[in-house]
mmCIF file of C-alpha atoms in Angstrom:
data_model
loop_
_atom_site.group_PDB
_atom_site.id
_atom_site.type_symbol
_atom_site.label_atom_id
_atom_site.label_comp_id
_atom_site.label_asym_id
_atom_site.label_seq_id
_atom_site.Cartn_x
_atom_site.Cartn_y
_atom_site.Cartn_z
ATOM 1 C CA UNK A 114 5.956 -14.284 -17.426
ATOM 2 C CA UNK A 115 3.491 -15.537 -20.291
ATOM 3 C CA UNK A 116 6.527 -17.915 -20.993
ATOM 4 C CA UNK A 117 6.021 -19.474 -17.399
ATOM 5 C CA UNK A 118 2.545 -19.228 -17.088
ATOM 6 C CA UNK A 119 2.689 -21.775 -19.949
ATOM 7 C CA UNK A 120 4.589 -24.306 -18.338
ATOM 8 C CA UNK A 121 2.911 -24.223 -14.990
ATOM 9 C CA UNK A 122 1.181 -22.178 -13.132
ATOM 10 C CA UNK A 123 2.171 -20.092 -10.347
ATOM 11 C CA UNK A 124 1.373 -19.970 -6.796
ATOM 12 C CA UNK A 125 1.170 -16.559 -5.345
ATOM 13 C CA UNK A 126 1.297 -15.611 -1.330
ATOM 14 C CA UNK A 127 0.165 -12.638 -0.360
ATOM 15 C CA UNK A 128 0.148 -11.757 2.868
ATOM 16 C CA UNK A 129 -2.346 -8.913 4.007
ATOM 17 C CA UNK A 130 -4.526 -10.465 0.991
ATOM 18 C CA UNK A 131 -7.889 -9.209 2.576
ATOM 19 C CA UNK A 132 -6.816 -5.540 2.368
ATOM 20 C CA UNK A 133 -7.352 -2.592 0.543
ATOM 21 C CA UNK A 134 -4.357 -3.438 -1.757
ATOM 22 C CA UNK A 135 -4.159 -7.114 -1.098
ATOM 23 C CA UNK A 136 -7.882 -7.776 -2.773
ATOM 24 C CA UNK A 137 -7.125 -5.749 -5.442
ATOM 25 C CA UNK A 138 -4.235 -7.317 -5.974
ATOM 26 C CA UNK A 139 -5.532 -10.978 -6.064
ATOM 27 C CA UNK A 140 -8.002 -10.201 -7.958
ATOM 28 C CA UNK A 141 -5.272 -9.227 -10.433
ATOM 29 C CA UNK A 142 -3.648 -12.130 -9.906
ATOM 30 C CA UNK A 143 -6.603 -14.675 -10.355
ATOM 31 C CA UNK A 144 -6.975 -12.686 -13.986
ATOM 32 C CA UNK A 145 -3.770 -13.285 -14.734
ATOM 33 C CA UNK A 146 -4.547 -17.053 -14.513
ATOM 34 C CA UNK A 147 -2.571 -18.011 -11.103
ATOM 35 C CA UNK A 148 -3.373 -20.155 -8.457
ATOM 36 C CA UNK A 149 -3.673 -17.309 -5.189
ATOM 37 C CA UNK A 150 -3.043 -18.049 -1.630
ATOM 38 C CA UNK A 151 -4.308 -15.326 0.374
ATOM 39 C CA UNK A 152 -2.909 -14.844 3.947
ATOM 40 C CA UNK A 153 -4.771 -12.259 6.547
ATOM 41 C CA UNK A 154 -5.429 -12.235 10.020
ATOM 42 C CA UNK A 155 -8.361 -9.434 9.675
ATOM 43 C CA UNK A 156 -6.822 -6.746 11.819
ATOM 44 C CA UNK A 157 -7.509 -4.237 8.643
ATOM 45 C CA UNK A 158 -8.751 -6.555 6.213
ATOM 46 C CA UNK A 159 -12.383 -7.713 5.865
ATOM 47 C CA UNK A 160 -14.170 -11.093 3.332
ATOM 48 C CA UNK A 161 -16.148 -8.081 1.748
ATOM 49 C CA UNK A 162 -12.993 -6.694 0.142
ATOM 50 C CA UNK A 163 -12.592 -10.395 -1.349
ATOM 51 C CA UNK A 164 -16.187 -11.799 -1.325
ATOM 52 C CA UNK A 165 -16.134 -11.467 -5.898
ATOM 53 C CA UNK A 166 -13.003 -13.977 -5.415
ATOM 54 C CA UNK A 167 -14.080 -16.539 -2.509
ATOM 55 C CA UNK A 168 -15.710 -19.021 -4.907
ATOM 56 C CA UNK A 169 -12.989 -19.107 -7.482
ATOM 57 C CA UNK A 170 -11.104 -22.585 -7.204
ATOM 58 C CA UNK A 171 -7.488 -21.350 -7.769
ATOM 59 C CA UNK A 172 -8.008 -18.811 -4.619
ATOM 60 C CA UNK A 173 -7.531 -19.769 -1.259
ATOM 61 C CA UNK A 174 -8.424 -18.024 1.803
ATOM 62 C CA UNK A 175 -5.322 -18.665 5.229
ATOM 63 C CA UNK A 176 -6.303 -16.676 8.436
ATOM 64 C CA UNK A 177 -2.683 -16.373 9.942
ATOM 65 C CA UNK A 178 -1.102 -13.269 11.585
ATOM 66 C CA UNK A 179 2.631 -13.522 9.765
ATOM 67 C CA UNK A 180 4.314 -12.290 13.230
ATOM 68 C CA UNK A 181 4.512 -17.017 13.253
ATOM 69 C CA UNK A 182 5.623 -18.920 10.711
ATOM 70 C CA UNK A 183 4.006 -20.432 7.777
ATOM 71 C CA UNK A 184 4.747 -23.364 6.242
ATOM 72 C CA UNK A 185 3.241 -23.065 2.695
ATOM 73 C CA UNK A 186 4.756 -24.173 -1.235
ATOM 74 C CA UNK A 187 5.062 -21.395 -3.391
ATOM 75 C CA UNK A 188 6.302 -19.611 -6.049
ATOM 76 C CA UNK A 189 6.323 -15.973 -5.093
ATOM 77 C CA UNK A 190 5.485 -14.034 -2.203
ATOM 78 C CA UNK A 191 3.852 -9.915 -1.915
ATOM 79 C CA UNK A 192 4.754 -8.733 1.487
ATOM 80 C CA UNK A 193 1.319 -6.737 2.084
ATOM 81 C CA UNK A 194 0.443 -7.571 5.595
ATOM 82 C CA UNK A 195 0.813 -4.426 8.057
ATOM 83 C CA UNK A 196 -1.955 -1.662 9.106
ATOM 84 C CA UNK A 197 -1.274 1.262 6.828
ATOM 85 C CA UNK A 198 -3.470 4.280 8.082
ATOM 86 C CA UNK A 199 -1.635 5.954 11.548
ATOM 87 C CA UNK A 200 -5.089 5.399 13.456
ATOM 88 C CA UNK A 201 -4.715 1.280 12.906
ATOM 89 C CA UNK A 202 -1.089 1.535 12.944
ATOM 90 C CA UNK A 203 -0.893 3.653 16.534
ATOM 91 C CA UNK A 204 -3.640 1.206 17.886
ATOM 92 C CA UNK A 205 -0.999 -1.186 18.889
ATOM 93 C CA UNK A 206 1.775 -0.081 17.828
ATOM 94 C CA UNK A 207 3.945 -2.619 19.435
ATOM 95 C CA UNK A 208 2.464 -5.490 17.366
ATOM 96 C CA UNK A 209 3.155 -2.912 14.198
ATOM 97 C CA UNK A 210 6.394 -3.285 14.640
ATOM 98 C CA UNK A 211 6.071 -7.011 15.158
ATOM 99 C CA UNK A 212 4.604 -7.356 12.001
ATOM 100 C CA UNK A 213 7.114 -5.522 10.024
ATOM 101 C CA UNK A 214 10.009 -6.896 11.514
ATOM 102 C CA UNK A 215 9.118 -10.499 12.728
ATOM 103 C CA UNK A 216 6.731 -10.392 9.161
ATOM 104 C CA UNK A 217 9.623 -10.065 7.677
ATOM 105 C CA UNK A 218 11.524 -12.684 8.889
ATOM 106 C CA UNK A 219 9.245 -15.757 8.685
ATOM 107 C CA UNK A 220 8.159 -14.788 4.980
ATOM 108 C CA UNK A 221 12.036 -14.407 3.627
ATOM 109 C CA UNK A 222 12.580 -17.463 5.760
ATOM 110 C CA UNK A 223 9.703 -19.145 3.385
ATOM 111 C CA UNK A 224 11.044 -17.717 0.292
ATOM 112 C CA UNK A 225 14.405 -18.806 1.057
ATOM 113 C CA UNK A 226 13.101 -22.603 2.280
ATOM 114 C CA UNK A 227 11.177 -22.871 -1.209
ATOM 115 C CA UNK A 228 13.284 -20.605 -3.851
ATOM 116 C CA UNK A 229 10.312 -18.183 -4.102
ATOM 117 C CA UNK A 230 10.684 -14.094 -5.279
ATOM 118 C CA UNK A 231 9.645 -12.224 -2.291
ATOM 119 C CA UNK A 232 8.314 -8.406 -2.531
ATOM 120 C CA UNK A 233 8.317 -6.334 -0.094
ATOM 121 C CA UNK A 234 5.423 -3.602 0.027
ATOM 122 C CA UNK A 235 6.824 -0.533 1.758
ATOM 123 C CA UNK A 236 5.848 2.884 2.296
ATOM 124 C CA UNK A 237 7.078 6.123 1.239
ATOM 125 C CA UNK A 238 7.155 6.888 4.919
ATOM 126 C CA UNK A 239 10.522 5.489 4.755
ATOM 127 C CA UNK A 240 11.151 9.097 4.124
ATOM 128 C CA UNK A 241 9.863 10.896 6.889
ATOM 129 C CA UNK A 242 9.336 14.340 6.713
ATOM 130 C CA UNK A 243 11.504 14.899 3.807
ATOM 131 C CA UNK A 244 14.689 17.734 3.297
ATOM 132 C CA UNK A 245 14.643 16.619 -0.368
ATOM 133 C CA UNK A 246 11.560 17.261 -2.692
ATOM 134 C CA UNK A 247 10.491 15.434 -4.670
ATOM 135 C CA UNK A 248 11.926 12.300 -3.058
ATOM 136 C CA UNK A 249 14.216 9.434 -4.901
ATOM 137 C CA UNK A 250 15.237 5.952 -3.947
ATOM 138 C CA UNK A 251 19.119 7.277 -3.199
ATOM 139 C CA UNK A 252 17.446 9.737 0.015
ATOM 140 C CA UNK A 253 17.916 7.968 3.061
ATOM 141 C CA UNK A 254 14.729 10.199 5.055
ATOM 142 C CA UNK A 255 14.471 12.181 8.121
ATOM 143 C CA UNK A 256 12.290 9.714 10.211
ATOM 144 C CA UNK A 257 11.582 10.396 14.036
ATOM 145 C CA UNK A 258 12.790 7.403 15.462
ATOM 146 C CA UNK A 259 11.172 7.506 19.023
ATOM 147 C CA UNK A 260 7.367 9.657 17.913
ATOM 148 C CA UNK A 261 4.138 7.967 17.500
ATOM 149 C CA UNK A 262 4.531 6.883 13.919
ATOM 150 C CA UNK A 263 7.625 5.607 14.486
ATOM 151 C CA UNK A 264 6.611 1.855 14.667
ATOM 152 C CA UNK A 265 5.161 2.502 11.011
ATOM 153 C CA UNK A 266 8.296 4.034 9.669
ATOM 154 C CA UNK A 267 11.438 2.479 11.548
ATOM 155 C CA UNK A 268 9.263 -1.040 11.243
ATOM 156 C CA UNK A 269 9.308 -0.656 7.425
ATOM 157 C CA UNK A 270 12.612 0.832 7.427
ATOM 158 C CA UNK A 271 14.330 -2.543 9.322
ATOM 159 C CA UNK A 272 11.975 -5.091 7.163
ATOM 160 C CA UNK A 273 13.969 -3.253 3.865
ATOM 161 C CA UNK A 274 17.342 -3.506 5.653
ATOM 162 C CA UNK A 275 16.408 -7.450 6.044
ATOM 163 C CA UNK A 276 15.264 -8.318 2.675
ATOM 164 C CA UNK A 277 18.752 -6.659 1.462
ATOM 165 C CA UNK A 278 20.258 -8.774 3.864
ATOM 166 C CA UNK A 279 18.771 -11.848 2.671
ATOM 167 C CA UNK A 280 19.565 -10.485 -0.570
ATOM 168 C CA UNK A 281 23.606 -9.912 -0.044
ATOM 169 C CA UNK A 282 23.672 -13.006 2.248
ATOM 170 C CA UNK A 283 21.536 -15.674 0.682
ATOM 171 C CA UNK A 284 21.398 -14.567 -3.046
ATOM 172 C CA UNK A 285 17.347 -14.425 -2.456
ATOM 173 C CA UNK A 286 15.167 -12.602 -5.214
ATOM 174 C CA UNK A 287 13.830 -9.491 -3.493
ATOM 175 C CA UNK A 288 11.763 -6.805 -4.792
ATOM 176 C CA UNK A 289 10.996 -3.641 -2.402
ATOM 177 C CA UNK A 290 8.211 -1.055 -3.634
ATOM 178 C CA UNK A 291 7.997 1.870 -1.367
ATOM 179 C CA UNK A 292 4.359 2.902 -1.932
ATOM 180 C CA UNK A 293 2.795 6.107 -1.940
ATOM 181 C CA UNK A 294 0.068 7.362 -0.444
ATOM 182 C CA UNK A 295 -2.827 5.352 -2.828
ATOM 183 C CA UNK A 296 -6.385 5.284 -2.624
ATOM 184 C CA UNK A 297 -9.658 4.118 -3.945
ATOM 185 C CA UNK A 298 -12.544 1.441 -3.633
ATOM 186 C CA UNK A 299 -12.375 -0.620 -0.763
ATOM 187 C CA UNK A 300 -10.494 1.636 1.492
ATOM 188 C CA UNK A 301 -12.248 1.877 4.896
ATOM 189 C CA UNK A 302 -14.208 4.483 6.472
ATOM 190 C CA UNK A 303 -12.589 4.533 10.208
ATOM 191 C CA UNK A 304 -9.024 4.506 8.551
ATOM 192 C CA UNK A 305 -8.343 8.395 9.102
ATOM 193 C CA UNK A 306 -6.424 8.767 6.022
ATOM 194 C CA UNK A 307 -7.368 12.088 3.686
ATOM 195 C CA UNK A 308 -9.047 10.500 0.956
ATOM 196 C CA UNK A 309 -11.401 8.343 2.745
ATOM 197 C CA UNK A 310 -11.942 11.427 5.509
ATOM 198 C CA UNK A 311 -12.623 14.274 3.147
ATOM 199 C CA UNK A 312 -15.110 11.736 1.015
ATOM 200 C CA UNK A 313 -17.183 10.818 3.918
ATOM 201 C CA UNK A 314 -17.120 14.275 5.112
ATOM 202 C CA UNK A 315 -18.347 15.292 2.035
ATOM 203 C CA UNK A 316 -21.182 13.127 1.104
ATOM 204 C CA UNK A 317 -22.539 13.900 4.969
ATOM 205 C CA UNK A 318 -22.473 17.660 4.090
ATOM 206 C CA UNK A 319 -20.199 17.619 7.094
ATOM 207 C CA UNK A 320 -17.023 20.053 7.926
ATOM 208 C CA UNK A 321 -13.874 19.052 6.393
ATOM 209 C CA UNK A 322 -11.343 18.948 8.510
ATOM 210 C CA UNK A 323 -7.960 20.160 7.491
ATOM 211 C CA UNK A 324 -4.834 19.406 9.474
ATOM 212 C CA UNK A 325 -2.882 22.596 9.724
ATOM 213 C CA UNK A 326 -2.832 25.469 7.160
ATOM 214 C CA UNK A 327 -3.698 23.017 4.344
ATOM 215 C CA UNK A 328 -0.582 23.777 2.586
ATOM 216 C CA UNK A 329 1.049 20.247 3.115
ATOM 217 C CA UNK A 330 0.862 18.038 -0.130
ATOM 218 C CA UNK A 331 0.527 14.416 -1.298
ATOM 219 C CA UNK A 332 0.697 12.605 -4.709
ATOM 220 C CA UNK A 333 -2.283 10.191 -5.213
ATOM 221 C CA UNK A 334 -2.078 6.910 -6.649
ATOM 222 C CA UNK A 335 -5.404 5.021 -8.082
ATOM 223 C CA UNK A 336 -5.173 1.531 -6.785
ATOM 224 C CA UNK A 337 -5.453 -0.089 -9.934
ATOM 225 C CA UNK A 338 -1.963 2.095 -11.148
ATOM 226 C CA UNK A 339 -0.491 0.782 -8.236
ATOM 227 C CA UNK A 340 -1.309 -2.976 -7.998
ATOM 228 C CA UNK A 341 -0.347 -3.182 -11.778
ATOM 229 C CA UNK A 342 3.414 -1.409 -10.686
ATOM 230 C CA UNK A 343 3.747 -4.401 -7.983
ATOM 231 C CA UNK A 344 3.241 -6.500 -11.014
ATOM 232 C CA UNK A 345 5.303 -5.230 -13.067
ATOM 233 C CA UNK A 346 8.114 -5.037 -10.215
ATOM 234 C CA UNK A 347 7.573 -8.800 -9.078
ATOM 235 C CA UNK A 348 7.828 -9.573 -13.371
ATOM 236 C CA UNK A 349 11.291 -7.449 -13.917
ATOM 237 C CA UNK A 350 14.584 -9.394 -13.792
ATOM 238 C CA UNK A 351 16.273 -11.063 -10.774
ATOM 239 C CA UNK A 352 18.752 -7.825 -10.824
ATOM 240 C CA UNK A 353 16.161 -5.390 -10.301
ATOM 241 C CA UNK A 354 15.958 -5.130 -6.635
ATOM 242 C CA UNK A 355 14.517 -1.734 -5.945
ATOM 243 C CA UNK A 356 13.919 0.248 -4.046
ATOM 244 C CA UNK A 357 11.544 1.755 -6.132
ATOM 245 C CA UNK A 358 8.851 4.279 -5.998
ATOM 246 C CA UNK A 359 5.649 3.847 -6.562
ATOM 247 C CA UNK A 360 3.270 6.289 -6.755
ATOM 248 C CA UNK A 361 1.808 9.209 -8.643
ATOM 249 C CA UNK A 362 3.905 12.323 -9.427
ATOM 250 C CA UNK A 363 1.088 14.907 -9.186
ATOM 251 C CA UNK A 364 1.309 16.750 -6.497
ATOM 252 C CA UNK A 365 -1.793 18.435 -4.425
ATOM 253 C CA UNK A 366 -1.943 20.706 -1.194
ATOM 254 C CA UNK A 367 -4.551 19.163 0.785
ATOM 255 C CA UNK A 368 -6.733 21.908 0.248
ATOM 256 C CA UNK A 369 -6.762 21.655 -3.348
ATOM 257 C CA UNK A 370 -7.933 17.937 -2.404
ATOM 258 C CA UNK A 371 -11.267 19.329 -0.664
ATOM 259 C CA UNK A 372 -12.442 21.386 -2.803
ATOM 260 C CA UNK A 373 -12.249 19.170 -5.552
ATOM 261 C CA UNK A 374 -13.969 16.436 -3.535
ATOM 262 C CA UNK A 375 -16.464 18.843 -2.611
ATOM 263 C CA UNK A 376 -16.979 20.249 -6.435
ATOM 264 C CA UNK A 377 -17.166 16.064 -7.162
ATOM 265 C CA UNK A 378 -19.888 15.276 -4.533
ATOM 266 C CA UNK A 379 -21.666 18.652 -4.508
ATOM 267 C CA UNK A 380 -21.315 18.475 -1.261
ATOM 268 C CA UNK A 381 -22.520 21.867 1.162
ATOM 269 C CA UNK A 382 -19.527 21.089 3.024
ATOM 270 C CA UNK A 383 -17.466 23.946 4.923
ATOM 271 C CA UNK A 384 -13.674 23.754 5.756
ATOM 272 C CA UNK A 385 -12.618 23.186 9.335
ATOM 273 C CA UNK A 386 -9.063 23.198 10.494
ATOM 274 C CA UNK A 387 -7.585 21.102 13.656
ATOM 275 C CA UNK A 388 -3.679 21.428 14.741
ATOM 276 C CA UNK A 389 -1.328 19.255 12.316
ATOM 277 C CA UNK A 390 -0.619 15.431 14.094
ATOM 278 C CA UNK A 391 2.787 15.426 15.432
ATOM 279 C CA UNK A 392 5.910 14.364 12.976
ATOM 280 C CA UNK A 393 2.917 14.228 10.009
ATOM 281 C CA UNK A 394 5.349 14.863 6.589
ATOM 282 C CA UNK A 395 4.372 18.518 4.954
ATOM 283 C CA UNK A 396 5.164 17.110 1.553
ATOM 284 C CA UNK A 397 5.542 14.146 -0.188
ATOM 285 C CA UNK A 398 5.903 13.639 -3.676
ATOM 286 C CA UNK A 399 7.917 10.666 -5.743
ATOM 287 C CA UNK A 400 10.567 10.662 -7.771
ATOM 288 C CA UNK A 401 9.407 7.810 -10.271
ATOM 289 C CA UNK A 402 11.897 8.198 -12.791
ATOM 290 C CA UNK A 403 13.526 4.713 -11.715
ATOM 291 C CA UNK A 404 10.024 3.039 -12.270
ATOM 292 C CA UNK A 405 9.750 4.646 -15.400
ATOM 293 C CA UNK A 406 13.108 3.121 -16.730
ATOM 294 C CA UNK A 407 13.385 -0.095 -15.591
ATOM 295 C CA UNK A 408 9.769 -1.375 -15.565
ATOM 296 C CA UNK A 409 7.865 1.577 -18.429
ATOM 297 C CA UNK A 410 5.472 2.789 -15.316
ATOM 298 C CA UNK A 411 3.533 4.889 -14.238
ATOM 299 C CA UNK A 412 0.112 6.075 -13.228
ATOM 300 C CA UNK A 413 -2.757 6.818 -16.003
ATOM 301 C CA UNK A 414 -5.864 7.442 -13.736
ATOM 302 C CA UNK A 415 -6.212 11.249 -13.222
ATOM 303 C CA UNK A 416 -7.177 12.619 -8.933
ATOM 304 C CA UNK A 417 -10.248 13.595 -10.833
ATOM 305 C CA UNK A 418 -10.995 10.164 -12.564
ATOM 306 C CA UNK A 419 -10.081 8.099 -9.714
ATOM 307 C CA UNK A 420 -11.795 10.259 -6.830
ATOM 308 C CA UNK A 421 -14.980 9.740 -9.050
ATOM 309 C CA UNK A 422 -14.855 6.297 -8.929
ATOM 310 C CA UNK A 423 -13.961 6.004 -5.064
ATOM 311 C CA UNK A 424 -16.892 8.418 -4.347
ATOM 312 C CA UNK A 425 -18.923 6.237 -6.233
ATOM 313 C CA UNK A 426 -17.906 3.205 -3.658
ATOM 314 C CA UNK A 427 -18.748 5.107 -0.377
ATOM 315 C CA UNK A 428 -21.765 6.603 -1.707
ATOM 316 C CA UNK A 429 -23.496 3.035 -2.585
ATOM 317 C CA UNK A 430 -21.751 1.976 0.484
ATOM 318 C CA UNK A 431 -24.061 4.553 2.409
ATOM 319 C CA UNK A 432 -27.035 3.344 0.028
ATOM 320 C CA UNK A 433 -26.530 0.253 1.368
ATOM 321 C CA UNK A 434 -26.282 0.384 4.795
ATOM 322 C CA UNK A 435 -22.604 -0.857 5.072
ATOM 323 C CA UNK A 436 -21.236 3.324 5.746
ATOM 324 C CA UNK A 437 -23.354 5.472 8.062
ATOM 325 C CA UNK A 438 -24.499 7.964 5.761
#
């Protein structure tokens, strides 16, 4: 990469750009010394999440939903663009879909008109609600084809089956990541997701609300960890294709996940518990053992380390009047 950056420099799409992941992941970029194209249509995404970047002259801001075409020059391309959390997801879930699928198309059509490495950011619901624990690359899932999350997980699940197309058919560089669940500044408050609920909850000395019996688990990724995995996928040779996961090992029952966030905030905080959401996974937990070996990853920010730092985002969110506190 250092090799290249030499001779010229690069120019980077990514789509979803003013997202959680996407900022962080120009940012990176920028650092990194290339010249950023940043594509968004603000369904999720917000110019907060990338105001630090706005005035830098190699970044460029593109409002443009990816379900058209774009007609861009570039070097490589990060797939980000899709809502992530089931509440933005379910909102319209037809135009999920559209995004994963038609997404997909236009932006392997653009890598394949300009010779560009594409990377495809998927989602370790891929796997559904898992017979295998913890789950590999070689597990196909157990994914409800026709339930409410379906658009999420069957989109994702065609948008891989195309960039392997393109792959077999056109001899185009792909890279898919399937992503697990990852958290940290920046996410947003309305997004329903655990982290972000059980914070808020917490700093409001409100009831946290656990989905079932609290048993079910997830493995945590720190956003940094995962935006420097992307990297290090989009940097390996033309023969790694992936799938690979990304994502921390650790695993945590959700209610090991409140009461740490409330022992982190000192929050007053009681437990409440609501009925689990239909076809929601009761564990998930990567298998990164293919990340470790062909790109030497994987996650160095602790639950504890990183949920201090993201409750240190929402709480001087709250002092300044962006979060209801």
């Amino acid at each position: 990469m250092k090799k290249r950056q030499l001779m010229r420099r690069k120019r980077v799409l990514v789509t979803g750009g003013a997202g959680f992941l996407g900022s962080f992941l120009c940012e990176r970029l920028l650092a990194l010394g290339n010249e950023v194209l940043c594509a968004d249509n603000f369904f999720t995404g917000t110019r907060d999440n990338i105001a630090a970047i706005l005035g830098n002259y190699r970044f460029e801001l593109l409002r443009h939903d990816i379900t058209f075409p774009l007609y861009v020059e570039v070097d490589e391309i990060y797939n980000l663009a899709c809502p992530a959390s089931p509440i933005h997801y379910q909102h319209d879930p037809v135009q999920t879909t559209k995004t994963s699928v038609h997404g997909a198309i236009n932006m392997l059509g653009l890598a394949k008109r300009t010779g560009a490495r594409i990377l495809q950011a998927s989602t370790s619901e891929i796997y559904g609600d898992p017979e295998i624990h913890p789950q590999n690359e070689s597990y196909w899932g157990r994914v409800n084809p026709i339930g409410p999350r379906s658009c999420y997980d069957e989109g994702k699940r065609c948008a891989e089956t195309l960039f392997f197309d393109y792959w077999r058919q056109h001899r185009l560089p792909i890279k898919v990541a399937r992503i697990f669940n990852t958290y940290g500044p920046r996410m947003q408050p309305d997004d329903g997701r655990v982290v972000s609920n059980f914070v808020l909850q917490a700093l409001r000395n409100q009831p946290i609300t656990i989905y079932g019996d609290g048993q079910q688990t997830r493995s945590f990724c720190f956003v940094e960890d995962l935006i420097e995995g992307l990297i290090r996928l989009m940097d390996s040779p033309d023969d790694v294709t992936g799938p690979v996961n990304l994502g921390n090992p650790v695993e945590f029952r959700m209610l090991e996940l409140a009461q740490m966030v409330i022992a982190l905030t000192g929050s007053a905080s009681k437990l409440e518990y609501s009925p689990l959401p239909q076809d929601d996974p009761r564990q998930r937990q990567p298998d990164i053992g293919l990340a470790r070996q062909l790109l030497d990853w994987q996650p160095a920010v602790s639950l504890e380390e990183g949920l201090g730092r993201t409750i240190d985002y929402f709480r001087q969110q709250m002092d300044l009047g962006q979060i209801e506190g």
